[in-house]
Amino acid sequence: MSDCNGNCGSCGEGDCADRTQESLLAPMNPNSNVKKVIGVVSGKGGVGKSLVTSLLAVLAQRCGRSTAVLDADITGPSIPKAFGIKGRATGSETEIYPRESAMGTKIMSINLLLEEETAPVVWRGPVIAGVIKQFWSEVLWGDVDFMFVDMPPGTGDVPLTVFQSLPVDGIIVVTSPQELVSMIVEKAVNMASMMNIPVLGIVENMAYAECPHCGEKIEIFGESKTAEVAAKHGIDLIAQIPMNKKLAAACDKGMIEMFDGEWLDEILQKLLSM
């Protein structure tokens, strides 16, 4: 309603959309205080969504903010490997304790609960959705300034669960330069619009390669269409990450916290000003 004051307890409108949305939120762990929740989404797989999630968490941590990553990509978890975290998470009878990276980022992923990290997760959608709610409600996150949620690609069950169950403050959309991918990006942007969640920016990964001799930017996948998609939806913040073998090696070796690059600085400043 246009005159909604946000106080559902005093509202007599039983069919209020805001009231309905609030009723779907999963309760936060009672011993945790997560201030901002940022979703990182992509329309398709293989574009570097987990990479961007990790980089944003590292950058915010470097700025003195306490950060956490909720790995909601249950069937394709890669966050623990990027941060070099091995072994299983522990807990009590009522709570699960997240693992911490070398620099202090708190992390929870299904791979931290499996006996073997290569074991497949062959679960149906409702079970996966339930696990994500458990990660929010039963993990002892403590005090966190920014929680980044690494979502699986697409617009299916899991992104919908995250949007409805967690108090998401905004999303970052990750894409690559191909024109086909740009069409799929619009699906993710439109889903966020349907859920009334702001798109904070678009990150174009593998945007270009840089010649090691002259520094020329080479567009391997052809001319990017990301700016057109962003302009169409009123998104004014775009970041580009080049193909970078050092960045790929850092992820493979579990040393993402050692990366060096300024590609996401503008998006970081937008997050810090929220």
PDB file of C-alpha atoms in Angstrom:
ATOM      1  CA  MET A   1       0.000   0.000   0.000  1.00  0.00           C
ATOM      2  CA  SER A   2       1.227   3.515  -0.791  1.00  0.00           C
ATOM      3  CA  ASP A   3       0.697   4.742   2.793  1.00  0.00           C
ATOM      4  CA  CYS A   4       2.339   1.730   4.438  1.00  0.00           C
ATOM      5  CA  ASN A   5       4.445   2.694   7.473  1.00  0.00           C
ATOM      6  CA  GLY A   6       6.174  -0.683   7.716  1.00  0.00           C
ATOM      7  CA  ASN A   7       4.439  -1.566  10.989  1.00  0.00           C
ATOM      8  CA  CYS A   8       2.524  -4.718  10.112  1.00  0.00           C
ATOM      9  CA  GLY A   9       1.377  -5.129  13.710  1.00  0.00           C
ATOM     10  CA  SER A  10      -0.934  -2.126  13.410  1.00  0.00           C
ATOM     11  CA  CYS A  11      -2.061  -2.853   9.858  1.00  0.00           C
ATOM     12  CA  GLY A  12      -5.562  -4.080   9.165  1.00  0.00           C
ATOM     13  CA  GLU A  13      -4.869  -5.062   5.580  1.00  0.00           C
ATOM     14  CA  GLY A  14      -4.735  -8.851   5.521  1.00  0.00           C
ATOM     15  CA  ASP A  15      -3.821  -9.001   1.835  1.00  0.00           C
ATOM     16  CA  CYS A  16      -1.040  -6.433   1.997  1.00  0.00           C
ATOM     17  CA  ALA A  17       1.906  -7.469  -0.251  1.00  0.00           C
ATOM     18  CA  ASP A  18       4.464  -6.203   2.257  1.00  0.00           C
ATOM     19  CA  ARG A  19       2.780  -8.189   5.012  1.00  0.00           C
ATOM     20  CA  THR A  20       2.781 -11.329   2.880  1.00  0.00           C
ATOM     21  CA  GLN A  21       6.454 -10.929   2.026  1.00  0.00           C
ATOM     22  CA  GLU A  22       7.419 -10.452   5.663  1.00  0.00           C
ATOM     23  CA  SER A  23       5.640 -13.655   6.658  1.00  0.00           C
ATOM     24  CA  LEU A  24       7.928 -15.623   4.312  1.00  0.00           C
ATOM     25  CA  LEU A  25      11.167 -14.430   5.905  1.00  0.00           C
ATOM     26  CA  ALA A  26      13.050 -17.105   7.796  1.00  0.00           C
ATOM     27  CA  PRO A  27      14.078 -16.041  11.310  1.00  0.00           C
ATOM     28  CA  MET A  28      17.662 -14.919  11.721  1.00  0.00           C
ATOM     29  CA  ASN A  29      19.781 -16.906  14.134  1.00  0.00           C
ATOM     30  CA  PRO A  30      18.966 -15.354  17.542  1.00  0.00           C
ATOM     31  CA  ASN A  31      22.664 -14.978  18.390  1.00  0.00           C
ATOM     32  CA  SER A  32      23.519 -13.293  15.095  1.00  0.00           C
ATOM     33  CA  ASN A  33      23.252  -9.773  13.736  1.00  0.00           C
ATOM     34  CA  VAL A  34      23.633  -9.536   9.954  1.00  0.00           C
ATOM     35  CA  LYS A  35      23.294  -5.919   8.854  1.00  0.00           C
ATOM     36  CA  LYS A  36      23.295  -6.186   5.040  1.00  0.00           C
ATOM     37  CA  VAL A  37      22.558  -9.154   2.782  1.00  0.00           C
ATOM     38  CA  ILE A  38      23.813  -8.944  -0.805  1.00  0.00           C
ATOM     39  CA  GLY A  39      22.863 -11.605  -3.340  1.00  0.00           C
ATOM     40  CA  VAL A  40      25.237 -12.448  -6.183  1.00  0.00           C
ATOM     41  CA  VAL A  41      23.335 -13.945  -9.102  1.00  0.00           C
ATOM     42  CA  SER A  42      23.804 -14.977 -12.712  1.00  0.00           C
ATOM     43  CA  GLY A  43      21.490 -16.049 -15.480  1.00  0.00           C
ATOM     44  CA  LYS A  44      23.681 -19.015 -16.403  1.00  0.00           C
ATOM     45  CA  GLY A  45      26.582 -20.978 -15.016  1.00  0.00           C
ATOM     46  CA  GLY A  46      30.259 -20.565 -15.733  1.00  0.00           C
ATOM     47  CA  VAL A  47      30.406 -16.770 -15.762  1.00  0.00           C
ATOM     48  CA  GLY A  48      32.319 -16.288 -12.500  1.00  0.00           C
ATOM     49  CA  LYS A  49      29.598 -15.694  -9.935  1.00  0.00           C
ATOM     50  CA  SER A  50      31.469 -17.420  -7.106  1.00  0.00           C
ATOM     51  CA  LEU A  51      34.609 -15.485  -8.046  1.00  0.00           C
ATOM     52  CA  VAL A  52      32.786 -12.161  -7.749  1.00  0.00           C
ATOM     53  CA  THR A  53      31.182 -13.228  -4.470  1.00  0.00           C
ATOM     54  CA  SER A  54      34.600 -14.041  -3.043  1.00  0.00           C
ATOM     55  CA  LEU A  55      36.211 -10.833  -4.299  1.00  0.00           C
ATOM     56  CA  LEU A  56      33.494  -8.635  -2.807  1.00  0.00           C
ATOM     57  CA  ALA A  57      33.779 -10.359   0.571  1.00  0.00           C
ATOM     58  CA  VAL A  58      37.563  -9.917   0.530  1.00  0.00           C
ATOM     59  CA  LEU A  59      37.366  -6.247  -0.460  1.00  0.00           C
ATOM     60  CA  ALA A  60      34.817  -5.421   2.239  1.00  0.00           C
ATOM     61  CA  GLN A  61      36.959  -7.274   4.795  1.00  0.00           C
ATOM     62  CA  ARG A  62      39.980  -5.221   3.755  1.00  0.00           C
ATOM     63  CA  CYS A  63      37.970  -2.071   4.460  1.00  0.00           C
ATOM     64  CA  GLY A  64      37.433  -3.158   8.049  1.00  0.00           C
ATOM     65  CA  ARG A  65      33.937  -4.591   7.626  1.00  0.00           C
ATOM     66  CA  SER A  66      33.073  -8.002   9.041  1.00  0.00           C
ATOM     67  CA  THR A  67      31.983 -10.249   6.183  1.00  0.00           C
ATOM     68  CA  ALA A  68      30.373 -13.614   5.624  1.00  0.00           C
ATOM     69  CA  VAL A  69      29.557 -15.796   2.632  1.00  0.00           C
ATOM     70  CA  LEU A  70      26.482 -18.014   2.582  1.00  0.00           C
ATOM     71  CA  ASP A  71      27.092 -20.496  -0.229  1.00  0.00           C
ATOM     72  CA  ALA A  72      23.598 -21.107  -1.573  1.00  0.00           C
ATOM     73  CA  ASP A  73      24.884 -22.967  -4.621  1.00  0.00           C
ATOM     74  CA  ILE A  74      24.145 -26.285  -2.936  1.00  0.00           C
ATOM     75  CA  THR A  75      24.791 -28.549  -5.929  1.00  0.00           C
ATOM     76  CA  GLY A  76      27.905 -26.678  -7.094  1.00  0.00           C
ATOM     77  CA  PRO A  77      29.626 -25.254  -4.001  1.00  0.00           C
ATOM     78  CA  SER A  78      33.014 -23.664  -4.649  1.00  0.00           C
ATOM     79  CA  ILE A  79      33.405 -20.973  -1.987  1.00  0.00           C
ATOM     80  CA  PRO A  80      35.406 -23.081   0.538  1.00  0.00           C
ATOM     81  CA  LYS A  81      37.966 -24.007  -2.124  1.00  0.00           C
ATOM     82  CA  ALA A  82      38.458 -20.374  -3.172  1.00  0.00           C
ATOM     83  CA  PHE A  83      39.218 -19.432   0.444  1.00  0.00           C
ATOM     84  CA  GLY A  84      41.380 -22.488   1.088  1.00  0.00           C
ATOM     85  CA  ILE A  85      39.068 -23.943   3.721  1.00  0.00           C
ATOM     86  CA  LYS A  86      39.130 -27.701   4.228  1.00  0.00           C
ATOM     87  CA  GLY A  87      37.521 -30.005   6.746  1.00  0.00           C
ATOM     88  CA  ARG A  88      34.059 -29.956   8.232  1.00  0.00           C
ATOM     89  CA  ALA A  89      32.111 -27.349  10.153  1.00  0.00           C
ATOM     90  CA  THR A  90      31.274 -28.084  13.772  1.00  0.00           C
ATOM     91  CA  GLY A  91      28.360 -27.107  15.974  1.00  0.00           C
ATOM     92  CA  SER A  92      26.319 -27.633  19.086  1.00  0.00           C
ATOM     93  CA  GLU A  93      22.918 -29.246  19.567  1.00  0.00           C
ATOM     94  CA  THR A  94      21.211 -26.028  18.471  1.00  0.00           C
ATOM     95  CA  GLU A  95      23.662 -24.181  16.209  1.00  0.00           C
ATOM     96  CA  ILE A  96      26.170 -24.699  13.400  1.00  0.00           C
ATOM     97  CA  TYR A  97      29.464 -22.840  13.586  1.00  0.00           C
ATOM     98  CA  PRO A  98      30.730 -21.297  10.334  1.00  0.00           C
ATOM     99  CA  ARG A  99      34.342 -21.736   9.317  1.00  0.00           C
ATOM    100  CA  GLU A 100      36.551 -18.673   9.079  1.00  0.00           C
ATOM    101  CA  SER A 101      39.057 -17.806   6.380  1.00  0.00           C
ATOM    102  CA  ALA A 102      42.592 -16.685   7.146  1.00  0.00           C
ATOM    103  CA  MET A 103      41.459 -13.043   7.067  1.00  0.00           C
ATOM    104  CA  GLY A 104      38.294 -13.642   9.097  1.00  0.00           C
ATOM    105  CA  THR A 105      35.477 -14.037   6.564  1.00  0.00           C
ATOM    106  CA  LYS A 106      32.836 -16.423   7.926  1.00  0.00           C
ATOM    107  CA  ILE A 107      31.753 -19.117   5.511  1.00  0.00           C
ATOM    108  CA  MET A 108      29.044 -21.745   5.404  1.00  0.00           C
ATOM    109  CA  SER A 109      28.708 -24.168   2.512  1.00  0.00           C
ATOM    110  CA  ILE A 110      27.236 -27.612   2.070  1.00  0.00           C
ATOM    111  CA  ASN A 111      30.769 -28.852   1.334  1.00  0.00           C
ATOM    112  CA  LEU A 112      31.642 -28.088   4.955  1.00  0.00           C
ATOM    113  CA  LEU A 113      29.002 -30.583   6.090  1.00  0.00           C
ATOM    114  CA  LEU A 114      29.741 -33.471   3.718  1.00  0.00           C
ATOM    115  CA  GLU A 115      32.116 -36.275   4.613  1.00  0.00           C
ATOM    116  CA  GLU A 116      33.684 -36.016   1.155  1.00  0.00           C
ATOM    117  CA  GLU A 117      33.830 -32.681  -0.662  1.00  0.00           C
ATOM    118  CA  THR A 118      33.440 -34.455  -4.009  1.00  0.00           C
ATOM    119  CA  ALA A 119      30.232 -36.230  -2.943  1.00  0.00           C
ATOM    120  CA  PRO A 120      27.331 -35.158  -5.192  1.00  0.00           C
ATOM    121  CA  VAL A 121      24.304 -33.471  -3.671  1.00  0.00           C
ATOM    122  CA  VAL A 122      21.380 -35.240  -5.341  1.00  0.00           C
ATOM    123  CA  TRP A 123      18.465 -33.493  -3.671  1.00  0.00           C
ATOM    124  CA  ARG A 124      15.177 -32.124  -4.862  1.00  0.00           C
ATOM    125  CA  GLY A 125      14.329 -28.423  -4.756  1.00  0.00           C
ATOM    126  CA  PRO A 126      12.380 -28.348  -1.464  1.00  0.00           C
ATOM    127  CA  VAL A 127      15.217 -30.073   0.388  1.00  0.00           C
ATOM    128  CA  ILE A 128      17.774 -27.613  -1.001  1.00  0.00           C
ATOM    129  CA  ALA A 129      15.516 -24.708  -0.069  1.00  0.00           C
ATOM    130  CA  GLY A 130      15.292 -26.062   3.471  1.00  0.00           C
ATOM    131  CA  VAL A 131      19.083 -26.227   3.761  1.00  0.00           C
ATOM    132  CA  ILE A 132      19.433 -22.584   2.753  1.00  0.00           C
ATOM    133  CA  LYS A 133      16.937 -21.538   5.404  1.00  0.00           C
ATOM    134  CA  GLN A 134      18.929 -23.593   7.925  1.00  0.00           C
ATOM    135  CA  PHE A 135      22.100 -21.798   6.904  1.00  0.00           C
ATOM    136  CA  TRP A 136      20.380 -18.505   7.727  1.00  0.00           C
ATOM    137  CA  SER A 137      18.557 -19.542  10.888  1.00  0.00           C
ATOM    138  CA  GLU A 138      20.818 -22.158  12.500  1.00  0.00           C
ATOM    139  CA  VAL A 139      24.338 -20.936  11.713  1.00  0.00           C
ATOM    140  CA  LEU A 140      25.923 -18.802  14.426  1.00  0.00           C
ATOM    141  CA  TRP A 141      27.006 -15.915  12.227  1.00  0.00           C
ATOM    142  CA  GLY A 142      27.590 -13.458  15.068  1.00  0.00           C
ATOM    143  CA  ASP A 143      28.001  -9.801  14.097  1.00  0.00           C
ATOM    144  CA  VAL A 144      28.320  -9.389  10.328  1.00  0.00           C
ATOM    145  CA  ASP A 145      28.347  -6.130   8.384  1.00  0.00           C
ATOM    146  CA  PHE A 146      27.979  -7.718   4.942  1.00  0.00           C
ATOM    147  CA  MET A 147      26.770 -11.198   4.081  1.00  0.00           C
ATOM    148  CA  PHE A 148      27.233 -12.176   0.448  1.00  0.00           C
ATOM    149  CA  VAL A 149      24.982 -14.964  -0.803  1.00  0.00           C
ATOM    150  CA  ASP A 150      26.436 -16.978  -3.674  1.00  0.00           C
ATOM    151  CA  MET A 151      23.383 -18.238  -5.553  1.00  0.00           C
ATOM    152  CA  PRO A 152      23.162 -20.968  -8.166  1.00  0.00           C
ATOM    153  CA  PRO A 153      22.608 -19.781 -11.750  1.00  0.00           C
ATOM    154  CA  GLY A 154      19.166 -19.196 -13.161  1.00  0.00           C
ATOM    155  CA  THR A 155      15.807 -18.103 -11.790  1.00  0.00           C
ATOM    156  CA  GLY A 156      14.570 -21.325 -10.218  1.00  0.00           C
ATOM    157  CA  ASP A 157      13.809 -22.654  -6.750  1.00  0.00           C
ATOM    158  CA  VAL A 158      16.925 -21.552  -4.905  1.00  0.00           C
ATOM    159  CA  PRO A 159      17.067 -17.887  -6.001  1.00  0.00           C
ATOM    160  CA  LEU A 160      13.355 -17.643  -5.246  1.00  0.00           C
ATOM    161  CA  THR A 161      13.922 -19.144  -1.785  1.00  0.00           C
ATOM    162  CA  VAL A 162      16.730 -16.675  -1.069  1.00  0.00           C
ATOM    163  CA  PHE A 163      14.700 -13.683  -2.252  1.00  0.00           C
ATOM    164  CA  GLN A 164      11.696 -14.684  -0.169  1.00  0.00           C
ATOM    165  CA  SER A 165      13.384 -16.112   2.932  1.00  0.00           C
ATOM    166  CA  LEU A 166      16.327 -13.754   3.477  1.00  0.00           C
ATOM    167  CA  PRO A 167      16.145  -9.956   3.886  1.00  0.00           C
ATOM    168  CA  VAL A 168      18.117  -9.267   0.695  1.00  0.00           C
ATOM    169  CA  ASP A 169      19.129  -5.600   0.429  1.00  0.00           C
ATOM    170  CA  GLY A 170      20.255  -5.790  -3.190  1.00  0.00           C
ATOM    171  CA  ILE A 171      21.850  -8.011  -5.798  1.00  0.00           C
ATOM    172  CA  ILE A 172      24.909  -7.971  -8.017  1.00  0.00           C
ATOM    173  CA  VAL A 173      24.412  -9.605 -11.425  1.00  0.00           C
ATOM    174  CA  VAL A 174      27.386 -11.398 -12.960  1.00  0.00           C
ATOM    175  CA  THR A 175      27.648 -11.956 -16.689  1.00  0.00           C
ATOM    176  CA  SER A 176      30.088 -12.458 -19.546  1.00  0.00           C
ATOM    177  CA  PRO A 177      30.258 -10.494 -22.827  1.00  0.00           C
ATOM    178  CA  GLN A 178      28.442 -12.884 -25.181  1.00  0.00           C
ATOM    179  CA  GLU A 179      25.197 -11.538 -26.629  1.00  0.00           C
ATOM    180  CA  LEU A 180      23.360 -14.759 -25.726  1.00  0.00           C
ATOM    181  CA  VAL A 181      24.332 -14.287 -22.084  1.00  0.00           C
ATOM    182  CA  SER A 182      23.013 -10.714 -22.170  1.00  0.00           C
ATOM    183  CA  MET A 183      19.551 -12.071 -22.939  1.00  0.00           C
ATOM    184  CA  ILE A 184      19.796 -14.427 -19.977  1.00  0.00           C
ATOM    185  CA  VAL A 185      20.991 -11.592 -17.731  1.00  0.00           C
ATOM    186  CA  GLU A 186      17.729  -9.796 -18.424  1.00  0.00           C
ATOM    187  CA  LYS A 187      15.871 -12.747 -16.935  1.00  0.00           C
ATOM    188  CA  ALA A 188      17.795 -12.351 -13.656  1.00  0.00           C
ATOM    189  CA  VAL A 189      17.243  -8.586 -13.643  1.00  0.00           C
ATOM    190  CA  ASN A 190      13.538  -9.012 -14.329  1.00  0.00           C
ATOM    191  CA  MET A 191      13.225 -11.590 -11.541  1.00  0.00           C
ATOM    192  CA  ALA A 192      14.788  -9.136  -9.089  1.00  0.00           C
ATOM    193  CA  SER A 193      12.326  -6.485 -10.254  1.00  0.00           C
ATOM    194  CA  MET A 194       9.406  -8.852  -9.689  1.00  0.00           C
ATOM    195  CA  MET A 195      10.654  -9.447  -6.133  1.00  0.00           C
ATOM    196  CA  ASN A 196      11.183  -5.704  -5.515  1.00  0.00           C
ATOM    197  CA  ILE A 197      14.905  -6.173  -4.893  1.00  0.00           C
ATOM    198  CA  PRO A 198      17.251  -3.497  -6.293  1.00  0.00           C
ATOM    199  CA  VAL A 199      20.007  -4.395  -8.731  1.00  0.00           C
ATOM    200  CA  LEU A 200      23.086  -2.626  -7.391  1.00  0.00           C
ATOM    201  CA  GLY A 201      25.288  -3.281 -10.396  1.00  0.00           C
ATOM    202  CA  ILE A 202      26.411  -5.658 -13.118  1.00  0.00           C
ATOM    203  CA  VAL A 203      29.824  -7.300 -13.191  1.00  0.00           C
ATOM    204  CA  GLU A 204      31.056  -8.453 -16.581  1.00  0.00           C
ATOM    205  CA  ASN A 205      33.620 -11.188 -16.060  1.00  0.00           C
ATOM    206  CA  MET A 206      36.082 -12.274 -18.772  1.00  0.00           C
ATOM    207  CA  ALA A 207      35.381  -8.890 -20.340  1.00  0.00           C
ATOM    208  CA  TYR A 208      38.664  -8.712 -22.216  1.00  0.00           C
ATOM    209  CA  ALA A 209      42.212  -9.977 -22.392  1.00  0.00           C
ATOM    210  CA  GLU A 210      45.135  -7.616 -22.022  1.00  0.00           C
ATOM    211  CA  CYS A 211      48.126  -7.910 -24.314  1.00  0.00           C
ATOM    212  CA  PRO A 212      51.202  -8.573 -22.145  1.00  0.00           C
ATOM    213  CA  HIS A 213      53.385  -6.523 -24.490  1.00  0.00           C
ATOM    214  CA  CYS A 214      51.440  -3.359 -25.294  1.00  0.00           C
ATOM    215  CA  GLY A 215      48.531  -3.446 -22.829  1.00  0.00           C
ATOM    216  CA  GLU A 216      45.881  -3.354 -25.567  1.00  0.00           C
ATOM    217  CA  LYS A 217      42.470  -4.666 -24.497  1.00  0.00           C
ATOM    218  CA  ILE A 218      41.335  -7.513 -26.733  1.00  0.00           C
ATOM    219  CA  GLU A 219      37.622  -8.405 -26.718  1.00  0.00           C
ATOM    220  CA  ILE A 220      37.834 -12.176 -27.088  1.00  0.00           C
ATOM    221  CA  PHE A 221      34.060 -12.669 -27.203  1.00  0.00           C
ATOM    222  CA  GLY A 222      33.360  -9.684 -29.437  1.00  0.00           C
ATOM    223  CA  GLU A 223      31.719  -6.390 -28.565  1.00  0.00           C
ATOM    224  CA  SER A 224      29.964  -6.465 -25.209  1.00  0.00           C
ATOM    225  CA  LYS A 225      26.202  -5.912 -24.972  1.00  0.00           C
ATOM    226  CA  THR A 226      26.156  -5.536 -21.187  1.00  0.00           C
ATOM    227  CA  ALA A 227      25.975  -1.728 -21.266  1.00  0.00           C
ATOM    228  CA  GLU A 228      22.857  -1.921 -23.431  1.00  0.00           C
ATOM    229  CA  VAL A 229      21.144  -4.276 -21.000  1.00  0.00           C
ATOM    230  CA  ALA A 230      22.137  -2.078 -18.049  1.00  0.00           C
ATOM    231  CA  ALA A 231      20.837   1.098 -19.716  1.00  0.00           C
ATOM    232  CA  LYS A 232      17.567  -0.606 -20.623  1.00  0.00           C
ATOM    233  CA  HIS A 233      16.931  -1.376 -16.952  1.00  0.00           C
ATOM    234  CA  GLY A 234      18.304   1.852 -15.499  1.00  0.00           C
ATOM    235  CA  ILE A 235      21.403   0.217 -13.976  1.00  0.00           C
ATOM    236  CA  ASP A 236      24.231   2.749 -13.970  1.00  0.00           C
ATOM    237  CA  LEU A 237      27.043   0.734 -12.417  1.00  0.00           C
ATOM    238  CA  ILE A 238      29.031  -1.751 -14.482  1.00  0.00           C
ATOM    239  CA  ALA A 239      32.352  -3.344 -13.539  1.00  0.00           C
ATOM    240  CA  GLN A 240      34.573  -5.329 -15.870  1.00  0.00           C
ATOM    241  CA  ILE A 241      36.992  -8.069 -14.826  1.00  0.00           C
ATOM    242  CA  PRO A 242      39.524  -9.173 -17.460  1.00  0.00           C
ATOM    243  CA  MET A 243      40.758 -12.659 -18.123  1.00  0.00           C
ATOM    244  CA  ASN A 244      43.538 -12.919 -15.580  1.00  0.00           C
ATOM    245  CA  LYS A 245      45.563 -16.081 -15.001  1.00  0.00           C
ATOM    246  CA  LYS A 246      46.773 -14.882 -11.583  1.00  0.00           C
ATOM    247  CA  LEU A 247      43.169 -14.478 -10.429  1.00  0.00           C
ATOM    248  CA  ALA A 248      42.270 -17.950 -11.671  1.00  0.00           C
ATOM    249  CA  ALA A 249      45.328 -19.407  -9.947  1.00  0.00           C
ATOM    250  CA  ALA A 250      44.419 -17.669  -6.680  1.00  0.00           C
ATOM    251  CA  CYS A 251      41.003 -19.371  -6.713  1.00  0.00           C
ATOM    252  CA  ASP A 252      42.448 -22.772  -7.573  1.00  0.00           C
ATOM    253  CA  LYS A 253      45.032 -22.537  -4.791  1.00  0.00           C
ATOM    254  CA  GLY A 254      42.595 -21.269  -2.149  1.00  0.00           C
ATOM    255  CA  MET A 255      44.349 -17.918  -1.990  1.00  0.00           C
ATOM    256  CA  ILE A 256      41.617 -15.547  -3.183  1.00  0.00           C
ATOM    257  CA  GLU A 257      42.308 -13.263  -0.225  1.00  0.00           C
ATOM    258  CA  MET A 258      45.711 -12.459  -1.745  1.00  0.00           C
ATOM    259  CA  PHE A 259      44.346 -11.084  -5.035  1.00  0.00           C
ATOM    260  CA  ASP A 260      45.316  -7.652  -6.312  1.00  0.00           C
ATOM    261  CA  GLY A 261      43.002  -5.616  -8.544  1.00  0.00           C
ATOM    262  CA  GLU A 262      40.749  -2.553  -8.592  1.00  0.00           C
ATOM    263  CA  TRP A 263      38.026  -3.854 -10.894  1.00  0.00           C
ATOM    264  CA  LEU A 264      35.256  -3.923  -8.266  1.00  0.00           C
ATOM    265  CA  ASP A 265      36.183  -0.770  -6.339  1.00  0.00           C
ATOM    266  CA  GLU A 266      33.178   1.276  -7.563  1.00  0.00           C
ATOM    267  CA  ILE A 267      30.729  -1.446  -6.596  1.00  0.00           C
ATOM    268  CA  LEU A 268      32.465  -1.798  -3.242  1.00  0.00           C
ATOM    269  CA  GLN A 269      32.058   1.930  -2.554  1.00  0.00           C
ATOM    270  CA  LYS A 270      28.358   1.660  -3.360  1.00  0.00           C
ATOM    271  CA  LEU A 271      28.006  -1.204  -0.894  1.00  0.00           C
ATOM    272  CA  LEU A 272      29.894   0.666   1.832  1.00  0.00           C
ATOM    273  CA  SER A 273      27.585   3.661   1.424  1.00  0.00           C
ATOM    274  CA  MET A 274      24.409   1.612   1.938  1.00  0.00           C
TER     275      MET A 274
END
